[in-house]
Short mmCIF file of C-alpha atoms in Angstrom, two decimals:
data_model
loop_
_atom_site.label_atom_id
_atom_site.label_comp_id
_atom_site.label_asym_id
_atom_site.label_seq_id
_atom_site.Cartn_x
_atom_site.Cartn_y
_atom_site.Cartn_z
CA MET X 161 -1.17 37.45 -28.56
CA ASN X 162 0.86 39.79 -26.33
CA ARG X 163 -0.55 38.17 -23.20
CA ILE X 164 0.61 34.74 -24.45
CA LEU X 165 4.12 36.11 -25.04
CA TYR X 166 4.10 37.75 -21.64
CA PHE X 167 3.12 34.51 -19.93
CA GLY X 168 5.90 32.67 -21.74
CA TYR X 169 8.32 35.30 -20.46
CA TYR X 170 7.02 34.87 -16.92
CA LEU X 171 7.50 31.09 -17.11
CA ILE X 172 11.03 31.33 -18.50
CA ASN X 173 12.09 33.79 -15.80
CA LEU X 174 10.14 32.24 -12.94
CA ASN X 175 11.95 31.72 -9.64
CA TRP X 176 10.56 28.26 -8.95
CA ARG X 177 11.80 28.19 -5.37
CA LEU X 178 9.83 31.33 -4.57
CA PHE X 179 6.82 30.11 -6.53
CA LEU X 180 6.59 26.88 -4.55
CA SER X 181 7.16 28.76 -1.29
CA PHE X 182 4.36 31.21 -2.12
CA LEU X 183 2.06 28.43 -3.32
CA PHE X 184 2.44 26.31 -0.18
CA HIS X 185 2.13 29.38 2.05
CA THR X 186 -1.10 30.47 0.35
CA ARG X 187 -2.49 26.97 0.49
CA GLU X 188 -1.78 26.63 4.21
CA ILE X 189 -2.74 30.12 5.38
CA HIS X 190 -5.81 30.63 3.21
CA GLY X 191 -6.99 27.04 2.89
CA LYS X 192 -6.98 26.99 -0.90
CA LYS X 193 -6.16 23.96 -3.04
CA SER X 194 -3.04 24.09 -5.23
CA GLY X 195 -4.96 23.25 -8.39
CA MET X 196 -7.46 26.05 -7.89
CA ILE X 197 -4.66 28.52 -7.15
CA ILE X 198 -2.78 27.56 -10.32
CA LEU X 199 -5.90 27.91 -12.45
CA ASP X 200 -6.55 31.33 -10.92
CA ILE X 201 -2.95 32.33 -11.64
CA LEU X 202 -3.40 31.47 -15.31
CA TRP X 203 -6.65 33.42 -15.52
CA SER X 204 -5.28 36.40 -13.61
CA SER X 205 -2.08 36.63 -15.65
CA PHE X 206 -4.04 36.90 -18.91
CA ARG X 207 -6.91 38.98 -17.52
CA TYR X 208 -4.94 41.49 -15.44
CA ASN X 209 -1.55 41.45 -17.19
CA ILE X 210 0.45 40.37 -14.11
CA SER X 211 3.32 37.94 -13.59
CA ILE X 212 3.03 34.62 -11.77
CA LEU X 213 4.72 35.80 -8.57
CA GLU X 214 2.76 39.06 -8.60
CA TYR X 215 -0.42 37.01 -8.17
CA PHE X 216 0.84 36.20 -4.68
CA GLN X 217 2.58 39.50 -3.92
CA PHE X 218 -0.54 41.49 -4.81
CA GLY X 219 -2.70 39.14 -2.74
CA PHE X 220 -4.96 38.21 -5.67
CA PHE X 221 -6.02 35.01 -3.90
CA SER X 222 -8.26 37.11 -1.63
CA LEU X 223 -9.29 39.96 -3.98
CA ASN X 224 -12.36 40.43 -6.12
CA HIS X 225 -12.37 41.65 -9.73
CA LEU X 226 -12.57 45.38 -8.95
CA GLU X 227 -9.74 45.10 -6.40
CA ARG X 228 -7.56 43.12 -8.79
CA ARG X 229 -8.17 45.71 -11.47
CA GLN X 230 -6.33 48.32 -9.38
CA TRP X 231 -2.91 46.64 -9.46
CA ALA X 232 -0.23 47.50 -12.04
CA GLY X 233 1.65 44.35 -13.01
CA THR X 234 4.69 43.63 -15.15
CA GLY X 235 2.87 43.55 -18.49
CA PHE X 236 1.05 46.83 -17.94
CA MET X 237 4.18 48.53 -16.63
CA TYR X 238 6.19 47.40 -19.65
CA GLU X 239 3.63 48.93 -21.99
CA TYR X 240 3.23 52.09 -19.91
CA GLN X 241 6.95 52.75 -19.68
CA LEU X 242 7.41 52.16 -23.40
CA VAL X 243 5.04 55.07 -24.02
CA MET X 244 6.34 57.38 -21.30
CA ASN X 245 10.02 56.49 -21.65
CA PRO X 246 10.87 55.89 -25.33
CA LYS X 247 13.79 53.55 -25.97
CA LYS X 248 15.78 56.23 -27.78
CA HIS X 249 16.04 58.25 -24.55
CA ARG X 250 16.68 55.36 -22.16
CA PRO X 251 20.50 55.15 -22.52
CA PHE X 252 20.81 58.35 -20.46
CA LEU X 253 19.34 56.42 -17.53
CA GLU X 254 20.41 52.84 -18.34
CA ASP X 255 24.10 53.61 -18.77
CA LYS X 256 25.37 54.72 -15.36
CA ARG X 257 28.31 56.49 -16.99
CA LEU X 258 26.01 58.66 -19.07
CA PHE X 259 23.74 59.21 -16.10
CA LEU X 260 26.52 60.40 -13.79
CA LYS X 261 27.86 62.71 -16.50
CA ASN X 262 24.54 64.21 -17.58
CA PHE X 263 23.16 64.57 -14.05
CA SER X 264 26.43 65.81 -12.53
CA GLU X 265 24.57 68.81 -11.07
CA PHE X 266 22.82 66.40 -8.70
CA VAL X 267 25.79 64.07 -7.99
CA ASN X 268 28.23 64.92 -5.21
CA HIS X 269 30.50 61.85 -5.01
CA ASP X 270 33.52 61.10 -7.21
CA TRP X 271 33.49 58.36 -9.83
CA GLU X 272 35.57 57.04 -12.69
CA THR X 273 35.23 54.49 -15.47
CA LEU X 274 37.59 51.53 -15.78
CA GLU X 275 38.83 52.97 -19.07
CA THR X 276 39.89 56.21 -17.36
CA LEU X 277 41.45 54.43 -14.39
CA LYS X 278 43.66 52.38 -16.68
CA LYS X 279 45.31 55.44 -18.21
CA ASP X 280 45.07 58.14 -15.55
CA ASP X 281 47.19 57.63 -12.41
CA ASN X 282 45.86 60.82 -10.84
CA ALA X 283 42.26 59.66 -11.20
CA ILE X 284 42.90 56.28 -9.63
CA ASN X 285 44.94 57.75 -6.78
CA HIS X 286 42.22 60.32 -6.11
CA LEU X 287 39.61 57.58 -5.79
CA LEU X 288 41.82 55.39 -3.61
CA ASN X 289 42.33 58.30 -1.22
CA ASN X 290 38.70 59.38 -0.98
CA PRO X 291 37.58 60.37 2.55
CA SER X 292 35.05 57.53 2.94
CA GLY X 293 37.79 54.89 2.87
CA LYS X 294 35.67 52.69 0.57
CA LEU X 295 34.79 52.25 -3.08
CA VAL X 296 31.72 50.82 -4.78
CA ILE X 297 32.41 48.96 -8.00
CA LYS X 298 29.62 48.05 -10.39
CA SER X 299 28.77 47.51 -14.02
CA HIS X 300 27.58 50.51 -16.05
CA ASP X 301 24.43 48.59 -17.01
CA GLY X 302 23.83 46.58 -13.82
CA GLN X 303 20.31 46.14 -12.50
CA CYS X 304 18.80 45.48 -9.03
CA GLY X 305 22.16 45.68 -7.26
CA ARG X 306 23.55 42.61 -9.04
CA GLY X 307 27.34 42.49 -9.12
CA VAL X 308 27.80 45.50 -6.83
CA LYS X 309 30.85 45.21 -4.58
CA VAL X 310 31.97 47.45 -1.71
CA ILE X 311 35.73 47.38 -1.12
CA VAL X 312 37.93 49.01 1.52
CA THR X 313 40.68 51.26 0.12
CA ALA X 314 43.15 50.81 3.00
CA GLY X 315 46.08 48.86 1.59
CA LEU X 316 44.43 48.66 -1.84
CA THR X 317 46.83 49.34 -4.71
CA ALA X 318 45.95 50.66 -8.13
CA GLU X 319 46.91 47.31 -9.66
CA LYS X 320 44.72 45.37 -7.23
CA LEU X 321 41.73 47.66 -7.88
CA LEU X 322 42.01 47.19 -11.64
CA GLU X 323 42.41 43.43 -11.20
CA THR X 324 39.32 43.27 -8.96
CA MET X 325 37.24 45.22 -11.45
CA HIS X 326 38.32 42.93 -14.27
CA THR X 327 37.68 39.78 -12.22
CA THR X 328 34.18 40.88 -11.16
CA GLY X 329 33.22 42.24 -14.57
CA ASN X 330 32.69 45.77 -13.22
CA ASN X 331 33.74 48.84 -15.18
CA LEU X 332 32.67 51.70 -12.90
CA ALA X 333 34.17 52.75 -9.55
CA GLU X 334 32.46 55.26 -7.28
CA GLN X 335 33.31 56.88 -3.98
CA TYR X 336 31.33 55.20 -1.21
CA ILE X 337 28.65 57.55 0.10
CA VAL X 338 28.61 57.89 3.87
CA GLN X 339 24.93 58.19 4.66
CA HIS X 340 23.35 60.53 7.18
CA PRO X 341 23.87 59.42 10.83
CA ASP X 342 20.12 58.83 11.27
CA LEU X 343 20.06 56.47 8.29
CA MET X 344 23.26 54.83 9.49
CA ALA X 345 21.65 54.18 12.87
CA LEU X 346 18.61 52.67 11.14
CA SER X 347 20.79 50.23 9.17
CA SER X 348 24.54 50.39 8.64
CA SER X 349 24.96 47.30 6.45
CA GLY X 350 24.25 49.19 3.23
CA LEU X 351 23.26 52.52 1.76
CA ASN X 352 19.56 53.07 2.50
CA THR X 353 18.13 55.01 -0.41
CA ILE X 354 14.99 57.02 -0.97
CA ARG X 355 12.95 56.15 -4.05
CA VAL X 356 10.86 59.02 -5.41
CA TYR X 357 8.65 58.49 -8.46
CA THR X 358 8.12 61.50 -10.71
CA GLN X 359 5.73 61.90 -13.62
CA LEU X 360 5.49 64.73 -16.12
CA ASN X 361 1.81 65.48 -16.63
CA ALA X 362 0.12 66.78 -19.76
CA LYS X 363 1.33 70.30 -18.95
CA ASP X 364 4.92 69.08 -18.42
CA GLU X 365 4.62 69.75 -14.71
CA VAL X 366 6.28 67.38 -12.25
CA GLU X 367 3.95 65.27 -10.16
CA ILE X 368 5.11 62.96 -7.37
CA LEU X 369 3.62 59.49 -7.74
CA GLY X 370 4.96 58.23 -4.43
CA CYS X 371 7.91 58.15 -2.05
CA ARG X 372 9.48 55.09 -0.42
CA ILE X 373 12.50 54.29 1.71
CA ARG X 374 14.46 51.14 0.87
CA ILE X 375 16.15 49.67 3.93
CA SER X 376 19.01 47.18 3.93
CA ILE X 377 19.04 44.12 6.17
CA ASN X 378 22.52 42.63 6.45
CA SER X 379 23.10 43.54 2.81
CA VAL X 380 25.34 46.00 0.95
CA VAL X 381 22.41 46.79 -1.37
CA ASP X 382 18.86 47.77 -0.47
CA ASN X 383 16.80 46.12 -3.22
CA LEU X 384 13.69 44.10 -2.37
CA ALA X 385 15.00 41.30 -4.59
CA ALA X 386 17.98 40.91 -2.24
CA GLY X 387 15.73 40.27 0.76
CA ASN X 388 15.46 43.83 2.02
CA ILE X 389 12.40 45.93 2.90
CA ALA X 390 10.67 49.07 1.68
CA ALA X 391 8.37 51.43 3.58
CA PRO X 392 6.10 54.32 2.55
CA ILE X 393 6.99 57.97 3.15
CA ASP X 394 4.50 60.79 3.60
CA GLU X 395 5.24 63.18 0.75
CA LYS X 396 4.38 66.29 2.76
CA THR X 397 6.40 65.57 5.90
CA GLY X 398 9.08 63.02 5.02
CA LEU X 399 7.86 60.79 7.86
CA VAL X 400 7.77 57.04 7.24
CA ASN X 401 4.10 56.23 7.79
CA GLY X 402 4.04 52.45 7.56
CA PRO X 403 6.09 49.34 8.31
CA GLY X 404 8.77 47.87 6.12
CA VAL X 405 7.50 45.15 3.77
CA TYR X 406 9.29 42.32 1.99
CA GLY X 407 8.78 41.09 -1.53
CA ASP X 408 8.51 37.65 0.09
CA ILE X 409 4.90 37.08 1.20
CA THR X 410 5.94 34.48 3.76
CA ARG X 411 7.68 37.14 5.86
CA LEU X 412 5.93 39.51 8.25
CA ASP X 413 6.11 43.30 8.00
CA GLU X 414 8.73 45.07 10.13
CA SER X 415 7.66 47.97 12.38
CA ASN X 416 11.19 48.04 13.79
CA HIS X 417 14.39 47.16 11.96
CA PRO X 418 15.03 43.45 12.64
CA VAL X 419 18.73 44.03 13.38
CA THR X 420 19.02 47.49 14.95
CA ASN X 421 15.49 47.57 16.46
CA ILE X 422 15.19 51.22 15.39
CA PRO X 423 11.51 52.10 14.73
CA ILE X 424 10.72 52.26 11.02
CA THR X 425 7.23 53.69 11.33
CA GLY X 426 7.66 57.33 12.36
CA PHE X 427 11.25 57.59 11.07
CA GLN X 428 12.00 61.10 9.81
CA VAL X 429 13.89 61.19 6.53
CA PRO X 430 16.56 63.94 6.76
CA PHE X 431 16.64 66.83 4.27
CA TRP X 432 13.17 66.01 3.01
CA GLU X 433 12.32 69.34 1.38
CA GLU X 434 15.71 69.38 -0.32
CA THR X 435 15.16 65.84 -1.59
CA LEU X 436 11.84 66.67 -3.25
CA GLU X 437 13.22 69.89 -4.71
CA MET X 438 16.18 68.01 -6.20
CA VAL X 439 14.16 65.23 -7.90
CA LYS X 440 11.72 67.75 -9.35
CA LYS X 441 14.64 69.67 -10.87
CA ALA X 442 16.12 66.42 -12.17
CA ALA X 443 12.81 65.44 -13.78
CA LEU X 444 12.74 68.76 -15.67
CA HIS X 445 16.45 68.53 -16.42
CA PHE X 446 15.76 65.45 -18.56
CA THR X 447 12.30 65.31 -20.12
CA GLY X 448 13.04 62.59 -22.67
CA CYS X 449 11.67 60.11 -20.14
CA ARG X 450 8.47 61.29 -18.47
CA SER X 451 8.11 58.72 -15.67
CA ILE X 452 11.19 58.03 -13.57
CA GLY X 453 11.98 56.29 -10.30
CA TRP X 454 14.84 58.25 -8.71
CA ASP X 455 17.21 56.66 -6.19
CA VAL X 456 18.45 59.25 -3.72
CA ALA X 457 21.23 58.97 -1.14
CA ILE X 458 21.25 61.33 1.83
CA SER X 459 24.47 62.25 3.62
CA SER X 460 25.17 64.83 6.31
CA ASN X 461 25.53 67.35 3.49
CA GLY X 462 22.14 66.66 1.95
CA PRO X 463 20.65 64.54 -0.86
CA GLU X 464 22.24 63.43 -4.12
CA LEU X 465 21.19 61.21 -6.99
CA ILE X 466 22.41 57.64 -7.35
CA GLU X 467 20.45 56.77 -10.46
CA GLY X 468 17.19 57.20 -12.35
CA ASN X 469 15.12 54.24 -13.48
CA HIS X 470 12.95 54.28 -16.60
CA ASP X 471 11.69 50.77 -15.74
CA TRP X 472 11.00 51.51 -12.09
CA CYS X 473 9.70 48.76 -9.85
CA LYS X 474 5.95 48.44 -9.37
CA LEU X 475 6.52 46.32 -6.23
CA VAL X 476 8.35 49.02 -4.27
CA TRP X 477 5.68 51.47 -5.42
CA GLN X 478 2.60 49.47 -4.44
CA LEU X 479 3.46 46.85 -1.81
CA PRO X 480 4.43 49.23 1.04
CA ILE X 481 0.97 50.84 0.97
CA ARG X 482 -0.87 47.56 0.29
CA LYS X 483 -2.76 49.22 -2.52
CA GLY X 484 -2.93 48.94 -6.30
CA LEU X 485 -2.14 52.25 -8.00
CA LYS X 486 -2.76 51.41 -11.64
CA PRO X 487 -5.59 53.96 -12.10
CA ILE X 488 -3.11 56.79 -11.52
CA LEU X 489 -0.99 55.64 -14.45
CA GLU X 490 -4.03 55.01 -16.61
CA GLY X 491 -5.04 58.62 -16.04
CA HIS X 492 -1.63 59.91 -17.14
CA LEU X 493 -1.67 57.58 -20.14
CA LYS X 494 -5.06 58.89 -21.23
CA GLU X 495 -3.95 62.54 -20.87
CA TYR X 496 -0.71 61.91 -22.76
CA ARG X 497 -2.46 60.22 -25.68
CA GLU X 498 -5.00 63.02 -25.89
CA ILE X 499 -2.30 65.68 -26.29
CA GLN X 500 -0.52 63.53 -28.89
CA ASN X 501 -3.64 63.33 -31.08
#
């Protein structure tokens, strides 16, 4: 029954433009008939608990059963994260106001809520005069970079800021983070963040499930859904050890940034040891959620947290290494259930 409900959800939320693009691309490149692909999508969605678009993104059209079995899709991730990240603890990650307050030890930039800005002239003036010369306004519960606006503070009045926040439906204003010069050289259009996945094991020790760099391409955000790329990072060295990949299967991988031409493969992430140390501390700082995807910004002064995701993206985790990682999560799920019984 759950698989039927899942498939209904996938249909309701399907991006039909992308679906048709992926379907025609697969048909032309791999010589498969549309009808056979659609039938395989239906079978795969129910059998492997994946969404319609994930069939294409995971490359199921050219995989056998054992290879398909390795990929963690939307349905599995939903169930996994419900167990590891109970709903009662999620507000500390979902609500950016609560996150910034409770993880203040790992946050270096200034921020204020719309409610505070309305009644505190000192707070609004402090933000307007921040050294970056920019502000980022967003909603406290925004997802995937939707609604995020970057505004220049030069000539911006308190009244205009409040009006802009009201007009855009945003209720949180943050100091713009000036990223490390190396990351700025790689791509200056947006903040390029590091995604580190942490998991508390059966002994409540922090394990790193993977590390990725999300790179902006002519975008103020760095999400795959906005047309950007993600690349794998070697956990031991902080070196990017693969090309940047898109969520769009019709686009080729990028060994160099398509705008700046800076090499992606071989890029050294600054302050790598400090980044890993910080996310491990953050994971132990809040153990209500056991499996978190941390977004980390790196400036000239070192790393800081942007947010933590209880429903972290399986695409950014798996696509950059072209490998399904579901068995890792199944192992943690088995261990966790054993200690609960």
